[in-house]
Amino acid sequence: MTSFREKAKSELMTIFTAAVAAVDPERIVKQWVQVNDELAQIGNCSFSLNKVGKLWVVGAGKAAARMAKALEEILAKYLAGGIVITKYGHGLPLEKITVREAGHPVPDEAGVEATKEILRLVQSVGERDAIFVLISGGGSALLIAPSTGLTLRDKQEITTLLLNNGVPIEQINVVRKHLSQVKGGQLARHAYPAQVFSLILSDVIGDPVDIIASGPTVPDPSTFKDAVAVLHRYHLWDRLPPRAVRFLTAALEGKQSDTPKPGDEVFSKVKNFIIGNNYQALQGAYQQAKTLGYRTLILSSSIQGEAREVARVLAAIAREVVRSGNPLSPPACIIAGGETTVTIRGEGLGGRNQELALAIALDLQGLDNVAVLSAGSDGTDGPTDAAGAFAFGDTVARGQNKGLDAQAYLQNNDSYHYFKAIGDLFQSGPTGTNVMDLQIILVQQPEN
Amino acid sequence: MTSFREKAKSELMTIFTAAVAAVDPERIVKQWVQVNDELAQIGNCSFSLNKVGKLWVVGAGKAAARMAKALEEILAKYLAGGIVITKYGHGLPLEKITVREAGHPVPDEAGVEATKEILRLVQSVGERDAIFVLISGGGSALLIAPSTGLTLRDKQEITTLLLNNGVPIEQINVVRKHLSQVKGGQLARHAYPAQVFSLILSDVIGDPVDIIASGPTVPDPSTFKDAVAVLHRYHLWDRLPPRAVRFLTAALEGKQSDTPKPGDEVFSKVKNFIIGNNYQALQGAYQQAKTLGYRTLILSSSIQGEAREVARVLAAIAREVVRSGNPLSPPACIIAGGETTVTIRGEGLGGRNQELALAIALDLQGLDNVAVLSAGSDGTDGPTDAAGAFAFGDTVARGQNKGLDAQAYLQNNDSYHYFKAIGDLFQSGPTGTNVMDLQIILVQQPEN
């Protein structure tokens, strides 16, 4: 069993690495943007570099610096300059593009200042210029510009209020876009009439461009009236900071311009491209698993739901592979991705991937030939130093040998300490990209 | 959309019908037991009908009468007689086998009396005789023989106590087997030294023969000591009916014989056969879906977990079919089975299949080409007159048109009334078999 575990871990890591490589920010930017013979090609769009004005780069997200680095190389002499914002510790020294670091997941004043720089830049570019906007996970917190008269603190207070009062995320976003100068298509308005190419690395299920980083270059159908209606619906209007009430009251009286709507002319100059997503990572995993000799199946790139319940379904599929060779016969690799949630009931340490791995281990007990890795594609999982964890048919038994009760650890949401104790944490370090999570299930033939 | 829905419903019903037909009790008994030229064949066992003594049939479960009917036909003149117990309304007039009806899911005195008849019969058969034991879902409540000195009421009181105090089902079973004269291999002991052939239609995930109908012909590794330990662990010993305390105290002193253990000689004369299970039903569905022209995948026959969370994973897979053609490209049929659970928080009416269908509808909103049926293979779902329900991409929208909020109905566990209002209940009537639940997902090509 030890040798099976070690070999399976090694293969799971190889597959994970291939998945992450398939959405490497530098690589995918270079796939999407090419310059040949004075012609720039972005996806299926192209323009002559002799006819365009200057080229600029702005952006925000955990992968912003690496995406910017690639663009600096591709655009080379054609690049005029730019500013991107990334999370603390994720910066890179670039030549023409300024990289600012700021707070994430909690936004800070550094983010506000850097966003001001971006807004000044895009407002100053000429009509014939083109701006590349680089969007990746975390962009919503990093690209932050409270509406005139509001402070960062006001916005945070309102977000906390919305989160704590059961407001669904779609409705929270309606409010947030209306307390911002940059979200909900407003960056595109500031950039108008320059040409905008948005390159988006998606960290949201289904790749909804209006949700990823709050859609700075995407039309927003919602209105100030909708935002105020949400606040009334949840009885939060009277609990808003006074500045927010003044701002929204003025906005309702038409004293503020609303976010740009679908059909607004600013979007005639905008192209949004999803250049990387969870599905691409799954495809990378798929190719690698095939190379390793596995029959391979991509189950879904939009897995969601409570982590421990999702685990039960994945375990049921693994059991069926063992039992009847469905949906694939061994050696089989089943690949899934998306983003689960964890309803925290305990006081332990973990992340949604480690929780999923612990739950699946409980359902895989006694299966000798199954190995699972659940991990965040960015190399992190919850507030831990792990990206995820490995699960095997003997994960529960090896815990018992050390006096650990896997079920009790799961109840306490303490998956991190369980996996740490048995040596099955997956610690990849930061991967430089972020397309949510991956689950990789290997089922070997019985004789292995 | 209407014509798509009608066609999809019709195909889903055809596939469901094929699934149920594949585990039809009469059909599978006839597949497993054959008589040719004085030779009886049961699976891979055979014996000469000239050398054996008399042949008897006993059994219990919702499908018991139909299984017995098939055996009457197969064994014909070789059959001496027998007694089977089935649920009220599930009886059939047979010639040589007495069919008793009794209470299910709550056992009653009719079950106790009929079980006494069965015990008297099996104790009276000769060493050279053979007994066919027919086991199907519901057998645990129908084949009921409280230990000497206990009443049915005592047993029910204890079961309620165990269920209400968070005792896991495995430990509940340990206690129940030790308050019974028939569960946990004890029917086999009563039948010894006759030859026993147990034909089991499984209604439990993974087909654990010791769990299905509480394993009347299967060794029980657990002891009276284990049963008493469970009662102490959950602080229930002092809350037991006095007769149970007296019985168990005497048992601990060795005054009662324990359930027969693995290796016990009584099992040298017992063969247990799983003749039907959820996987077989899925295979029936698979063949029918192929015939209808679908690319088809069996996902798992052991799906478990909270119904609404399982729904999210199944919806994610359906979405991937639409989005990328994984794990199959349309026209695709994905088949799953097992038994989900519902944590009741509301006050509505429904069953786990209807709840799953309502939850999946919420995640399928806007998909034009997807149709789902979740249904109990026995034709019932919860305390309703439906077997399950159909879900489509417009299930939520059609409810809205009638002023119904699907999310609110789900929160209130009121899936039955939602589906009744929009006309998407699946009412098959009793199917005569029971191998848990089925989920069938159809994804058509966009042009359909």
mmCIF file of C-alpha atoms in Angstrom, chain A residues 206-207 277 279 297-306 309-310 312-313 316-317 319-320 323-324 326-327 345 363, chain B residues 206-207 277 279 297-306 309-310 312-313 316-317 319-320 323-324 326-327 345 363:
data_model
loop_
_atom_site.group_PDB
_atom_site.id
_atom_site.type_symbol
_atom_site.label_atom_id
_atom_site.label_comp_id
_atom_site.label_asym_id
_atom_site.label_seq_id
_atom_site.Cartn_x
_atom_site.Cartn_y
_atom_site.Cartn_z
ATOM 1 C CA GLY A 206 -19.426 29.239 -15.879
ATOM 2 C CA ASP A 207 -17.059 32.157 -16.701
ATOM 3 C CA ASN A 277 -10.606 28.851 -17.144
ATOM 4 C CA TYR A 279 -12.046 23.687 -18.154
ATOM 5 C CA LEU A 297 -12.962 11.319 -18.232
ATOM 6 C CA ILE A 298 -13.671 14.995 -17.623
ATOM 7 C CA LEU A 299 -16.738 15.011 -15.403
ATOM 8 C CA SER A 300 -17.420 18.736 -15.084
ATOM 9 C CA SER A 301 -15.658 22.064 -14.722
ATOM 10 C CA SER A 302 -18.534 23.531 -12.738
ATOM 11 C CA ILE A 303 -18.709 21.347 -9.660
ATOM 12 C CA GLN A 304 -20.335 23.209 -6.785
ATOM 13 C CA GLY A 305 -22.126 22.390 -3.552
ATOM 14 C CA GLU A 306 -21.165 21.539 0.013
ATOM 15 C CA GLU A 309 -21.571 16.119 -0.046
ATOM 16 C CA VAL A 310 -19.778 16.594 -3.364
ATOM 17 C CA ARG A 312 -19.923 11.520 -1.509
ATOM 18 C CA VAL A 313 -20.894 11.680 -5.171
ATOM 19 C CA ALA A 316 -19.709 6.829 -5.431
ATOM 20 C CA ILE A 317 -18.284 7.221 -8.925
ATOM 21 C CA ARG A 319 -16.620 2.898 -6.205
ATOM 22 C CA GLU A 320 -18.481 2.192 -9.428
ATOM 23 C CA ARG A 323 -17.138 -2.434 -8.896
ATOM 24 C CA SER A 324 -18.300 -2.531 -12.490
ATOM 25 C CA ASN A 326 -18.351 2.306 -15.080
ATOM 26 C CA PRO A 327 -18.121 5.059 -16.161
ATOM 27 C CA ARG A 345 -19.659 24.216 12.086
ATOM 28 C CA ASP A 363 -16.432 6.922 1.785
ATOM 29 C CA GLY B 206 -23.200 -1.684 -2.097
ATOM 30 C CA ASP B 207 -25.445 -4.756 -1.615
ATOM 31 C CA ASN B 277 -29.677 -4.550 -7.520
ATOM 32 C CA TYR B 279 -26.696 -1.556 -10.960
ATOM 33 C CA LEU B 297 -22.830 6.704 -19.393
ATOM 34 C CA ILE B 298 -23.475 4.918 -16.111
ATOM 35 C CA LEU B 299 -22.099 7.250 -13.482
ATOM 36 C CA SER B 300 -22.622 5.216 -10.320
ATOM 37 C CA SER B 301 -25.079 2.871 -8.657
ATOM 38 C CA SER B 302 -24.099 4.040 -5.186
ATOM 39 C CA ILE B 303 -24.995 7.724 -5.208
ATOM 40 C CA GLN B 304 -25.591 8.951 -1.681
ATOM 41 C CA GLY B 305 -25.579 12.240 0.185
ATOM 42 C CA GLU B 306 -27.980 15.113 0.770
ATOM 43 C CA GLU B 309 -26.271 18.712 -2.919
ATOM 44 C CA VAL B 310 -26.166 15.589 -5.080
ATOM 45 C CA ARG B 312 -25.747 20.256 -7.763
ATOM 46 C CA VAL B 313 -23.103 17.775 -8.890
ATOM 47 C CA ALA B 316 -22.738 20.463 -13.087
ATOM 48 C CA ILE B 317 -22.219 17.348 -15.194
ATOM 49 C CA ARG B 319 -23.911 21.693 -17.855
ATOM 50 C CA GLU B 320 -20.553 20.327 -18.950
ATOM 51 C CA ARG B 323 -20.771 23.384 -22.678
ATOM 52 C CA SER B 324 -17.949 21.168 -23.850
ATOM 53 C CA ASN B 326 -17.780 16.168 -21.605
ATOM 54 C CA PRO B 327 -18.092 13.537 -20.270
ATOM 55 C CA ARG B 345 -36.066 21.622 7.658
ATOM 56 C CA ASP B 363 -29.162 24.735 -11.259
#
